[in-house]
CSV table of C-alpha atoms in Angstrom, one decimal:
chain,number,residue,atom,x,y,z
A,21,MET,CA,0.1,0.1,-0.1
A,22,SER,CA,1.5,3.5,-1.1
A,23,LEU,CA,2.1,6.0,1.3
A,24,MET,CA,-0.9,8.1,-0.4
A,25,SER,CA,-3.3,5.4,-0.1
A,26,ARG,CA,-2.6,5.3,3.5
A,27,VAL,CA,-3.2,8.9,3.9
A,28,ARG,CA,-6.3,8.8,1.7
A,29,ASP,CA,-7.7,5.6,3.9
A,30,VAL,CA,-7.1,8.0,7.1
A,31,ASP,CA,-8.5,10.9,5.6
A,32,GLY,CA,-12.0,10.2,6.6
A,33,MET,CA,-10.7,8.7,10.0
A,34,PRO,CA,-11.3,10.8,12.7
A,35,SER,CA,-8.0,11.6,14.6
A,36,SER,CA,-7.0,10.7,18.2
A,37,ALA,CA,-5.9,14.1,19.3
A,38,PRO,CA,-7.8,16.0,21.7
A,39,ASP,CA,-11.0,17.5,20.1
A,40,SER,CA,-9.2,21.1,19.6
A,41,GLY,CA,-6.9,19.7,17.1
A,42,ASP,CA,-9.4,17.1,15.3
A,43,ALA,CA,-9.9,19.9,12.6
A,44,ALA,CA,-6.5,21.0,12.3
A,45,LEU,CA,-4.9,17.8,11.7
A,46,GLU,CA,-8.1,17.0,9.2
A,47,ARG,CA,-7.0,20.3,7.1
A,48,LEU,CA,-3.1,19.3,7.5
A,49,LYS,CA,-4.2,15.7,5.7
A,50,GLU,CA,-5.9,17.7,3.1
A,51,ARG,CA,-2.9,20.1,2.5
A,52,ILE,CA,-0.1,17.6,2.2
A,53,GLN,CA,-1.4,16.2,-0.7
A,54,THR,CA,-0.6,19.5,-2.9
A,55,PHE,CA,3.1,18.8,-2.2
A,56,VAL,CA,3.5,15.2,-2.1
A,57,SER,CA,4.2,13.5,-5.6
A,58,ILE,CA,2.0,10.5,-5.4
A,59,ASP,CA,3.9,8.3,-7.9
A,60,GLU,CA,7.2,8.9,-6.2
A,61,ILE,CA,5.9,7.9,-2.7
A,62,ALA,CA,4.2,4.9,-4.0
A,63,ALA,CA,7.5,3.7,-5.9
A,64,ILE,CA,9.7,4.1,-2.5
A,65,MET,CA,7.1,3.2,0.5
A,66,ALA,CA,8.1,-0.2,0.0
A,67,GLU,CA,11.6,-0.4,0.0
A,68,GLN,CA,12.3,2.9,1.6
A,69,PRO,CA,10.1,3.6,4.4
A,70,GLY,CA,12.5,5.7,6.2
A,71,ARG,CA,12.6,7.6,3.1
A,72,ALA,CA,8.9,7.9,2.8
A,73,ARG,CA,8.4,9.3,6.3
A,74,ASN,CA,10.9,12.2,5.6
A,75,GLU,CA,8.6,13.4,2.5
A,76,LEU,CA,5.9,13.0,4.6
A,77,LYS,CA,7.4,15.5,7.2
A,78,SER,CA,8.5,17.8,4.5
A,79,ALA,CA,4.9,18.0,3.0
A,80,CYS,CA,3.8,18.9,6.6
A,81,ARG,CA,6.9,21.5,6.8
A,82,GLN,CA,5.6,23.2,3.4
A,83,ALA,CA,2.0,23.1,4.4
A,84,PHE,CA,2.7,24.7,7.5
A,85,GLU,CA,4.5,28.0,5.6
A,86,ASP,CA,0.6,28.7,4.2
A,87,ALA,CA,-0.4,31.7,6.2
A,88,ALA,CA,-3.6,29.8,7.6
A,89,TRP,CA,-1.1,28.1,9.8
A,90,ALA,CA,0.7,31.4,11.0
A,91,GLY,CA,-0.7,31.3,14.4
A,92,VAL,CA,-0.4,27.6,15.2
A,93,PRO,CA,2.5,27.3,17.8
A,94,GLU,CA,5.6,25.0,16.7
A,95,ARG,CA,4.9,22.3,19.4
A,96,GLU,CA,1.3,22.2,18.1
A,97,ARG,CA,2.8,21.6,14.6
A,98,GLN,CA,5.1,19.1,15.6
A,99,ARG,CA,2.2,17.0,17.6
A,100,LEU,CA,0.2,17.6,14.5
A,101,THR,CA,3.4,16.0,12.2
A,102,ASP,CA,3.7,13.4,14.5
A,103,ASP,CA,0.3,12.3,15.0
A,104,LEU,CA,-0.3,12.1,11.4
A,105,ILE,CA,2.7,10.3,10.9
A,106,ASP,CA,1.7,7.7,13.5
A,107,THR,CA,-1.6,7.5,11.6
A,108,VAL,CA,-0.2,6.6,8.4
A,109,PHE,CA,2.4,4.7,9.1
A,110,GLY,CA,2.3,3.0,12.7
A,111,PHE,CA,-0.2,2.4,15.4
A,112,GLY,CA,-1.7,5.6,15.7
A,113,PRO,CA,-2.7,6.3,19.3
A,114,LEU,CA,-1.1,3.3,20.6
A,115,GLU,CA,2.4,4.5,18.7
A,116,SER,CA,3.4,6.0,22.2
A,117,LEU,CA,2.7,2.8,24.3
A,118,LEU,CA,4.8,0.9,21.6
A,119,ALA,CA,7.6,3.2,22.1
A,120,ASP,CA,7.6,2.7,25.7
A,121,GLU,CA,9.8,0.0,26.7
A,122,SER,CA,8.4,-0.2,30.2
A,123,VAL,CA,5.2,-1.6,28.5
A,124,THR,CA,4.9,-5.2,27.6
A,125,GLU,CA,1.6,-5.5,26.5
A,126,ILE,CA,-1.3,-3.3,25.0
A,127,MET,CA,-4.8,-4.6,25.4
A,128,VAL,CA,-7.6,-2.6,23.2
A,129,ASN,CA,-10.7,-3.6,24.3
A,130,GLY,CA,-12.6,-1.3,22.4
A,131,PRO,CA,-12.0,2.4,21.2
A,132,ALA,CA,-12.4,3.9,24.6
A,133,ASP,CA,-11.0,1.2,26.3
A,134,VAL,CA,-7.2,0.7,26.1
A,135,PHE,CA,-5.2,-1.0,28.7
A,136,PHE,CA,-1.5,-1.9,29.1
A,137,GLU,CA,0.8,-4.0,31.0
A,138,ARG,CA,3.8,-2.6,33.1
A,139,ASP,CA,5.6,-4.1,35.5
A,140,GLY,CA,3.3,-7.0,35.6
A,141,ARG,CA,0.3,-4.5,36.5
A,142,LEU,CA,-2.5,-3.7,34.5
A,143,CYS,CA,-3.3,0.2,33.8
A,144,ARG,CA,-5.5,2.3,32.0
A,145,SER,CA,-4.2,4.3,29.1
A,146,GLU,CA,-5.4,7.8,28.1
A,147,GLN,CA,-5.0,6.8,24.5
A,148,ARG,CA,-7.9,6.2,22.8
A,149,PHE,CA,-9.6,6.1,19.2
A,150,ALA,CA,-12.3,8.0,18.1
A,151,ASP,CA,-14.8,5.0,17.0
A,152,ASP,CA,-15.0,1.6,15.7
A,153,GLY,CA,-14.4,2.8,12.3
A,154,GLN,CA,-11.0,4.1,13.3
A,155,LEU,CA,-9.7,1.1,15.4
A,156,ARG,CA,-10.7,-1.2,12.5
A,157,ALA,CA,-8.9,1.0,10.2
A,158,LEU,CA,-5.8,0.5,12.3
A,159,ILE,CA,-6.2,-3.3,12.6
A,160,ASP,CA,-6.9,-3.4,8.5
A,161,ARG,CA,-3.7,-1.5,7.8
A,162,VAL,CA,-1.5,-3.8,10.4
A,163,LEU,CA,-2.5,-6.9,8.8
A,164,GLY,CA,-2.5,-5.4,5.1
A,165,PRO,CA,1.2,-5.9,4.6
A,166,LEU,CA,1.5,-9.3,6.4
A,167,GLY,CA,-0.8,-10.9,3.8
A,168,ARG,CA,-3.5,-11.7,6.5
A,169,ARG,CA,-7.4,-11.0,6.3
A,170,ILE,CA,-9.8,-10.8,9.0
A,171,ASP,CA,-13.5,-10.4,8.0
A,172,GLU,CA,-16.9,-12.2,9.3
A,173,ALA,CA,-15.7,-15.2,7.6
A,174,SER,CA,-12.5,-15.3,9.3
A,175,PRO,CA,-13.0,-13.2,12.2
A,176,MET,CA,-9.6,-13.8,14.5
A,177,VAL,CA,-6.4,-13.9,13.4
A,178,ASN,CA,-3.1,-14.2,15.3
A,179,ALA,CA,0.3,-12.7,13.3
A,180,ARG,CA,3.8,-11.7,14.2
A,181,LEU,CA,5.0,-8.1,12.8
A,182,PRO,CA,8.0,-7.6,11.0
A,183,GLU,CA,9.5,-6.1,14.4
A,184,GLY,CA,8.5,-9.1,16.2
A,185,HIS,CA,5.4,-8.4,18.2
A,186,ARG,CA,2.8,-10.6,18.3
A,187,VAL,CA,-0.8,-9.0,17.5
A,188,HIS,CA,-4.1,-11.1,17.9
A,189,VAL,CA,-7.0,-9.7,16.6
A,190,ILE,CA,-11.0,-10.8,17.2
A,191,ILE,CA,-13.8,-8.9,15.4
A,192,PRO,CA,-17.6,-9.5,15.5
A,193,PRO,CA,-19.8,-11.4,15.2
A,194,LEU,CA,-17.4,-13.4,17.9
A,195,SER,CA,-16.3,-10.0,19.7
A,196,LEU,CA,-19.8,-8.6,20.9
A,197,ASP,CA,-18.8,-5.1,21.8
A,198,GLY,CA,-16.8,-4.4,18.8
A,199,PRO,CA,-12.8,-5.2,17.4
A,200,VAL,CA,-10.5,-6.1,20.1
A,201,MET,CA,-6.6,-6.2,19.7
A,202,THR,CA,-3.7,-7.4,22.0
A,203,VAL,CA,-0.3,-6.5,21.3
A,204,ARG,CA,2.5,-8.7,22.9
A,205,LYS,CA,5.1,-6.5,22.8
A,206,PHE,CA,8.8,-7.9,21.7
A,207,ALA,CA,11.3,-7.2,24.1
A,208,LYS,CA,14.6,-5.5,22.7
A,209,ARG,CA,16.8,-7.2,25.6
A,210,VAL,CA,17.1,-10.6,26.2
A,211,MET,CA,16.5,-11.3,29.9
A,212,THR,CA,19.4,-13.7,31.1
A,213,LEU,CA,19.3,-15.9,34.4
A,214,ASP,CA,21.6,-13.5,35.9
A,215,ASP,CA,19.0,-10.6,34.8
A,216,MET,CA,16.1,-12.5,36.3
A,217,GLU,CA,18.0,-13.4,39.6
A,218,ALA,CA,18.5,-9.7,40.0
A,219,THR,CA,15.1,-8.5,39.5
A,220,GLY,CA,13.7,-11.3,42.3
A,221,SER,CA,12.7,-14.4,40.1
A,222,PHE,CA,15.0,-16.5,42.0
A,223,ASP,CA,17.9,-16.6,44.2
A,224,GLY,CA,21.7,-17.5,43.5
A,225,ALA,CA,21.3,-21.2,44.3
A,226,MET,CA,18.3,-21.5,41.9
A,227,ARG,CA,20.4,-19.6,39.1
A,228,ALA,CA,23.0,-21.9,39.9
A,229,PHE,CA,20.7,-25.0,39.6
A,230,LEU,CA,19.1,-24.2,36.3
A,231,VAL,CA,22.5,-23.6,34.7
A,232,TRP,CA,23.7,-26.9,35.8
A,233,ALA,CA,20.4,-28.9,34.5
A,234,VAL,CA,21.3,-27.3,31.3
A,235,ARG,CA,24.3,-28.2,31.0
A,236,ALA,CA,23.9,-31.8,32.3
A,237,ARG,CA,21.7,-32.4,29.1
A,238,LYS,CA,18.5,-32.3,31.6
A,239,SER,CA,15.3,-32.0,29.5
A,240,ILE,CA,13.5,-29.3,31.1
A,241,ALA,CA,9.4,-28.4,30.9
A,242,VAL,CA,8.5,-24.6,32.2
A,243,SER,CA,5.3,-24.6,33.2
A,244,GLY,CA,2.8,-21.9,34.4
A,245,GLY,CA,-0.5,-19.9,33.6
A,246,THR,CA,-0.5,-17.1,31.1
A,247,GLY,CA,1.6,-14.1,31.6
A,248,SER,CA,3.6,-16.1,34.8
A,249,GLY,CA,7.0,-15.8,32.8
A,250,LYS,CA,7.5,-18.9,30.9
A,251,THR,CA,8.5,-17.8,27.8
A,252,THR,CA,11.0,-15.4,29.6
A,253,LEU,CA,12.6,-18.2,31.6
A,254,LEU,CA,12.7,-20.7,28.4
A,255,ASN,CA,14.7,-17.5,26.7
A,256,ALA,CA,17.3,-17.4,29.6
A,257,LEU,CA,17.4,-21.0,29.8
A,258,SER,CA,18.3,-21.3,26.0
A,259,CYS,CA,20.9,-18.6,26.5
A,260,GLU,CA,22.8,-21.2,28.5
A,261,LEU,CA,23.2,-23.8,25.9
A,262,PRO,CA,26.7,-24.6,25.0
A,263,PRO,CA,27.7,-23.1,22.0
A,264,SER,CA,29.0,-26.1,20.6
A,265,GLU,CA,25.7,-27.5,20.2
A,266,ARG,CA,23.2,-27.3,17.1
A,267,ILE,CA,20.0,-26.0,18.3
A,268,ILE,CA,16.7,-25.8,16.5
A,269,THR,CA,13.8,-23.5,18.1
A,270,ILE,CA,10.3,-24.1,16.9
A,271,GLU,CA,7.5,-21.6,17.9
A,272,ASP,CA,4.1,-20.8,16.9
A,273,SER,CA,4.9,-17.1,16.8
A,274,ALA,CA,8.9,-16.5,16.8
A,275,GLU,CA,9.8,-15.0,20.3
A,276,LEU,CA,13.0,-16.8,21.1
A,277,ARG,CA,16.3,-14.9,20.9
A,278,PHE,CA,20.1,-15.7,21.8
A,279,LEU,CA,22.7,-13.5,22.6
A,280,GLU,CA,25.7,-15.2,20.6
A,281,HIS,CA,25.0,-18.5,20.1
A,282,PRO,CA,26.6,-19.4,16.8
A,283,HIS,CA,24.6,-22.3,15.2
A,284,VAL,CA,20.7,-21.8,15.9
A,285,VAL,CA,18.1,-23.0,13.3
A,286,ARG,CA,14.7,-20.8,14.0
A,287,LEU,CA,11.4,-22.3,12.8
A,288,GLU,CA,8.2,-20.8,13.1
A,289,ALA,CA,4.5,-22.7,12.3
A,290,ARG,CA,2.4,-21.4,9.6
A,291,PRO,CA,-1.7,-20.7,9.4
A,292,ARG,CA,-3.8,-21.7,6.9
A,293,ASN,CA,-4.3,-19.2,4.3
A,294,ALA,CA,-7.5,-17.1,3.2
A,295,GLU,CA,-8.2,-20.4,0.8
A,296,GLY,CA,-7.6,-22.6,3.9
A,297,THR,CA,-4.3,-24.5,2.7
A,298,GLY,CA,-0.8,-24.2,3.6
A,299,GLU,CA,-1.1,-24.7,7.5
A,300,VAL,CA,2.4,-25.9,8.8
A,301,THR,CA,1.5,-27.0,12.5
A,302,ILE,CA,4.2,-27.2,15.4
A,303,ARG,CA,4.2,-31.1,15.1
A,304,ASP,CA,5.2,-30.8,11.5
A,305,LEU,CA,8.1,-28.7,12.5
A,306,VAL,CA,8.9,-31.3,15.4
A,307,THR,CA,9.3,-34.3,12.8
A,308,ASN,CA,11.2,-32.2,10.0
A,309,ALA,CA,13.5,-31.0,12.9
A,310,LEU,CA,14.6,-34.5,13.8
A,311,ARG,CA,15.8,-34.9,10.3
A,312,MET,CA,18.0,-31.5,11.0
A,313,ARG,CA,20.9,-33.1,13.2
A,314,PRO,CA,19.5,-31.1,16.1
A,315,ASP,CA,21.5,-31.5,19.4
A,316,ARG,CA,18.8,-29.7,21.3
A,317,ILE,CA,15.2,-28.8,20.2
A,318,VAL,CA,13.7,-25.7,21.8
A,319,VAL,CA,9.7,-26.1,21.4
A,320,GLY,CA,8.2,-22.6,22.3
A,321,GLU,CA,4.9,-24.1,23.6
A,322,CYS,CA,3.7,-27.4,23.9
A,323,ARG,CA,-0.2,-27.6,23.3
A,324,GLY,CA,-1.2,-30.3,21.4
A,325,ALA,CA,-0.3,-33.6,19.7
A,326,GLU,CA,3.3,-32.5,19.2
A,327,ALA,CA,3.7,-33.8,22.6
A,328,LEU,CA,4.3,-37.1,21.4
A,329,ASP,CA,7.0,-36.5,19.0
A,330,MET,CA,8.5,-34.1,21.2
A,331,LEU,CA,8.6,-37.0,24.2
A,332,GLN,CA,9.7,-39.6,21.4
A,333,ALA,CA,12.5,-36.9,20.5
A,334,MET,CA,14.0,-36.9,24.1
A,335,ASN,CA,13.7,-40.5,24.6
A,336,THR,CA,15.8,-41.1,21.7
A,337,GLY,CA,19.0,-39.3,21.9
A,338,HIS,CA,18.2,-35.3,22.1
A,339,ASP,CA,17.9,-35.1,25.5
A,340,GLY,CA,18.5,-31.5,27.2
A,341,SER,CA,15.6,-30.0,25.1
A,342,LEU,CA,13.4,-27.2,26.6
A,343,THR,CA,9.6,-26.5,26.3
A,344,THR,CA,6.8,-24.6,28.0
A,345,LEU,CA,3.2,-25.7,28.7
A,346,HIS,CA,0.2,-24.2,30.3
A,347,ALA,CA,0.2,-25.9,33.8
A,348,ASN,CA,-0.9,-25.2,37.3
A,349,SER,CA,1.4,-27.5,39.2
A,350,PRO,CA,4.2,-29.8,38.4
A,351,ALA,CA,1.7,-32.6,39.0
A,352,ASP,CA,-0.3,-31.0,36.4
A,353,VAL,CA,2.4,-31.3,33.8
A,354,VAL,CA,1.8,-34.6,33.9
A,355,SER,CA,-1.7,-35.0,33.0
A,356,ARG,CA,-1.3,-32.1,30.8
A,357,LEU,CA,1.3,-34.2,28.5
A,358,THR,CA,-0.7,-37.3,29.0
A,359,THR,CA,-3.9,-35.7,27.3
A,360,MET,CA,-1.9,-34.1,24.6
A,361,VAL,CA,-0.3,-37.2,23.5
A,362,ARG,CA,-3.6,-38.8,23.2
A,363,TYR,CA,-4.4,-36.2,21.1
A,364,ALA,CA,-2.1,-38.1,18.4
A,365,VAL,CA,-2.5,-41.7,19.6
A,366,ASP,CA,-4.5,-44.0,21.5
A,367,LEU,CA,-1.9,-45.2,23.9
A,368,PRO,CA,-2.6,-46.4,27.9
A,369,VAL,CA,-2.2,-43.9,30.3
A,370,ASP,CA,0.7,-45.5,32.1
A,371,VAL,CA,2.6,-46.1,28.8
A,372,ILE,CA,2.3,-42.5,28.5
A,373,GLU,CA,3.0,-41.7,31.9
A,374,SER,CA,6.2,-43.8,31.6
A,375,ASN,CA,7.5,-41.7,28.3
A,376,VAL,CA,6.9,-38.5,30.0
A,377,ALA,CA,9.1,-39.6,33.1
A,378,SER,CA,11.9,-40.4,31.0
A,379,ALA,CA,11.7,-37.8,28.6
A,380,PHE,CA,11.4,-34.8,31.4
A,381,GLU,CA,13.8,-34.7,34.2
A,382,VAL,CA,12.9,-30.9,35.6
A,383,ILE,CA,9.7,-29.3,35.9
A,384,VAL,CA,10.0,-25.4,37.0
A,385,GLN,CA,6.8,-24.0,37.4
A,386,THR,CA,6.3,-20.2,37.1
A,387,ALA,CA,3.9,-18.1,38.9
A,388,ARG,CA,2.9,-14.2,39.0
A,389,ALA,CA,2.7,-12.7,42.6
A,390,LEU,CA,0.3,-10.3,44.0
A,391,ASP,CA,2.3,-7.5,42.8
A,392,GLY,CA,2.6,-8.6,39.3
A,393,SER,CA,6.2,-10.0,39.7
A,394,ARG,CA,7.0,-13.3,38.1
A,395,PHE,CA,9.0,-15.9,39.7
A,396,VAL,CA,10.1,-19.8,40.0
A,397,SER,CA,7.7,-21.3,42.5
A,398,ASP,CA,8.4,-24.8,42.3
A,399,VAL,CA,10.7,-27.3,40.8
A,400,ALA,CA,10.2,-30.9,40.7
A,401,GLU,CA,11.4,-34.4,39.3
A,402,LEU,CA,9.2,-37.0,37.9
A,403,VAL,CA,9.4,-40.5,38.9
A,404,TYR,CA,8.0,-43.5,37.3
A,405,ASP,CA,6.4,-45.9,39.7
A,406,GLY,CA,6.7,-49.6,37.8
A,407,GLU,CA,4.7,-51.2,40.3
A,408,LYS,CA,2.1,-48.9,40.7
A,409,ARG,CA,2.2,-48.0,36.8
A,410,CYS,CA,2.0,-44.4,37.3
A,411,CYS,CA,4.4,-41.2,37.2
A,412,SER,CA,4.8,-39.3,40.5
A,413,VAL,CA,6.3,-35.7,41.4
A,414,ARG,CA,9.1,-35.4,43.7
A,415,ALA,CA,9.2,-32.1,45.0
A,416,LEU,CA,12.6,-30.2,45.1
A,417,PHE,CA,11.8,-26.9,45.8
A,418,ALA,CA,8.7,-24.4,46.8
A,419,ARG,CA,7.9,-20.9,47.4
A,420,GLY,CA,4.9,-19.3,48.4
A,421,LEU,CA,3.1,-16.4,46.4
A,422,THR,CA,3.9,-14.0,49.4
A,423,GLU,CA,7.4,-15.1,50.2
A,424,ARG,CA,10.3,-13.3,49.2
A,425,ALA,CA,12.5,-16.8,49.0
A,426,GLY,CA,11.4,-20.3,48.8
A,427,ARG,CA,13.0,-23.8,50.3
A,428,TRP,CA,14.6,-26.5,49.0
A,429,LYS,CA,12.6,-29.7,50.2
A,430,ALA,CA,15.0,-32.1,48.5
A,431,LEU,CA,18.3,-32.4,46.4
A,432,PRO,CA,18.0,-33.5,42.8
A,433,SER,CA,18.7,-37.0,41.9
A,434,TRP,CA,21.4,-36.2,39.2
A,435,ILE,CA,23.7,-33.3,41.2
A,436,ASP,CA,26.3,-35.4,41.9
A,437,GLU,CA,26.2,-36.9,38.2
A,438,ALA,CA,26.5,-33.4,36.9
A,439,ALA,CA,29.8,-32.8,38.5
A,440,LYS,CA,30.7,-36.5,37.6
A,441,VAL,CA,30.3,-35.5,33.9
A,442,GLY,CA,31.7,-32.3,34.0
A,443,ALA,CA,28.7,-30.0,33.9
A,444,ALA,CA,29.3,-28.3,37.2
A,445,ASP,CA,32.3,-28.0,39.6
A,446,ARG,CA,32.6,-30.4,42.4
A,447,GLU,CA,33.5,-27.8,45.2
A,448,GLU,CA,30.8,-25.4,43.8
A,449,VAL,CA,28.2,-28.7,43.7
A,450,GLU,CA,29.2,-29.3,47.7
A,451,ARG,CA,28.8,-25.7,48.9
A,452,TRP,CA,25.5,-25.3,47.2
A,453,LYS,CA,24.2,-28.6,48.8
A,454,ARG,CA,25.2,-27.0,52.2
A,455,THR,CA,23.6,-23.5,51.3
A,456,VAL,CA,20.1,-25.6,50.4
A,457,ARG,CA,20.3,-27.8,53.5
A,458,LEU,CA,20.4,-24.5,55.4
A,459,LEU,CA,17.4,-23.1,53.8
A,460,ALA,CA,15.7,-26.4,54.1
């Protein structure tokens, strides 16, 4: 879509600026078309968006030279220019929230109901849209370049923007009160285990445990509720993977990033197109990843039949792999994985639980505290009881919602093995064991 096409699209769309500036912005939209060459801008829009922005700024400056704008202060002129650029190129009223690095998620429940998340807390924004039409125009403008369509026949869309932000949109008739949009921002900074320790997600003893688990090639499942920090922790764990290994990541919407790992292949699932074809699922990608000589596989989230392929991979030489899933507790992880596997094949429950216990050696549960902060609430091992033919959970660590520090209940069964194979320094392990016993 060319710049001038976008300008024309917003000509009839009310501004998000205060009422006193609506008319001024509309006049500016009309005036700049006198100075901007439609053909020239259309030619550079796709490949040189920066130059297109400069052309629009230049047209605004020329428009302000008209005598009709003589009484408008420079500050107001700049605001009008920024408003127009945000409307044509960006997210309009949401642009300031996207630019704020402290904002992690933006939720638009309707034209006048905009919320955002900062430091784990939900806040109401002063930004708003004029009406459903302006919000819908923004949605269409965002999804258009991605080749995604949303209408009554296909009223839900989940997409990833070029900047990495994840956008979910749902419109009537499914959304009863008008268009609804959620934007999960892509953090520019990669959180490491050290960063998470510094923010209080866990202490030094837990950080050491997690590092050793990754280095000792223990397969880890990070479980928790929505917004509990599962993906953040998974990314931090991934940053500990040895640079000598070949890593393949598989995600529904790409979020994982590595600091300086030299050998990472990133795969992303693809939804079906408007004709209902072309879908590539997580399970398809897991199956293909096994043919790509991976040392470790990192699945952004297990949520369906791909759990079967993930278990098979972990039990056939791809130990040390990582994934996340929605579960309320480590015990719930077993039942959730059992259910997911049965989406793919109807095996006896005890057979599935045996495979789950042999595949996943560490379960890390994340939670959100009452103040919005995220932390590791539980760590557990899975043990299969051959006599009872069921999988049991051995609790290692627990921390309550109101506790500043948790307590270790037991030592990992593999901790001495980690020292033997060189995944951890023996003296450090012995000091760690003495430390966690003091906390128990």
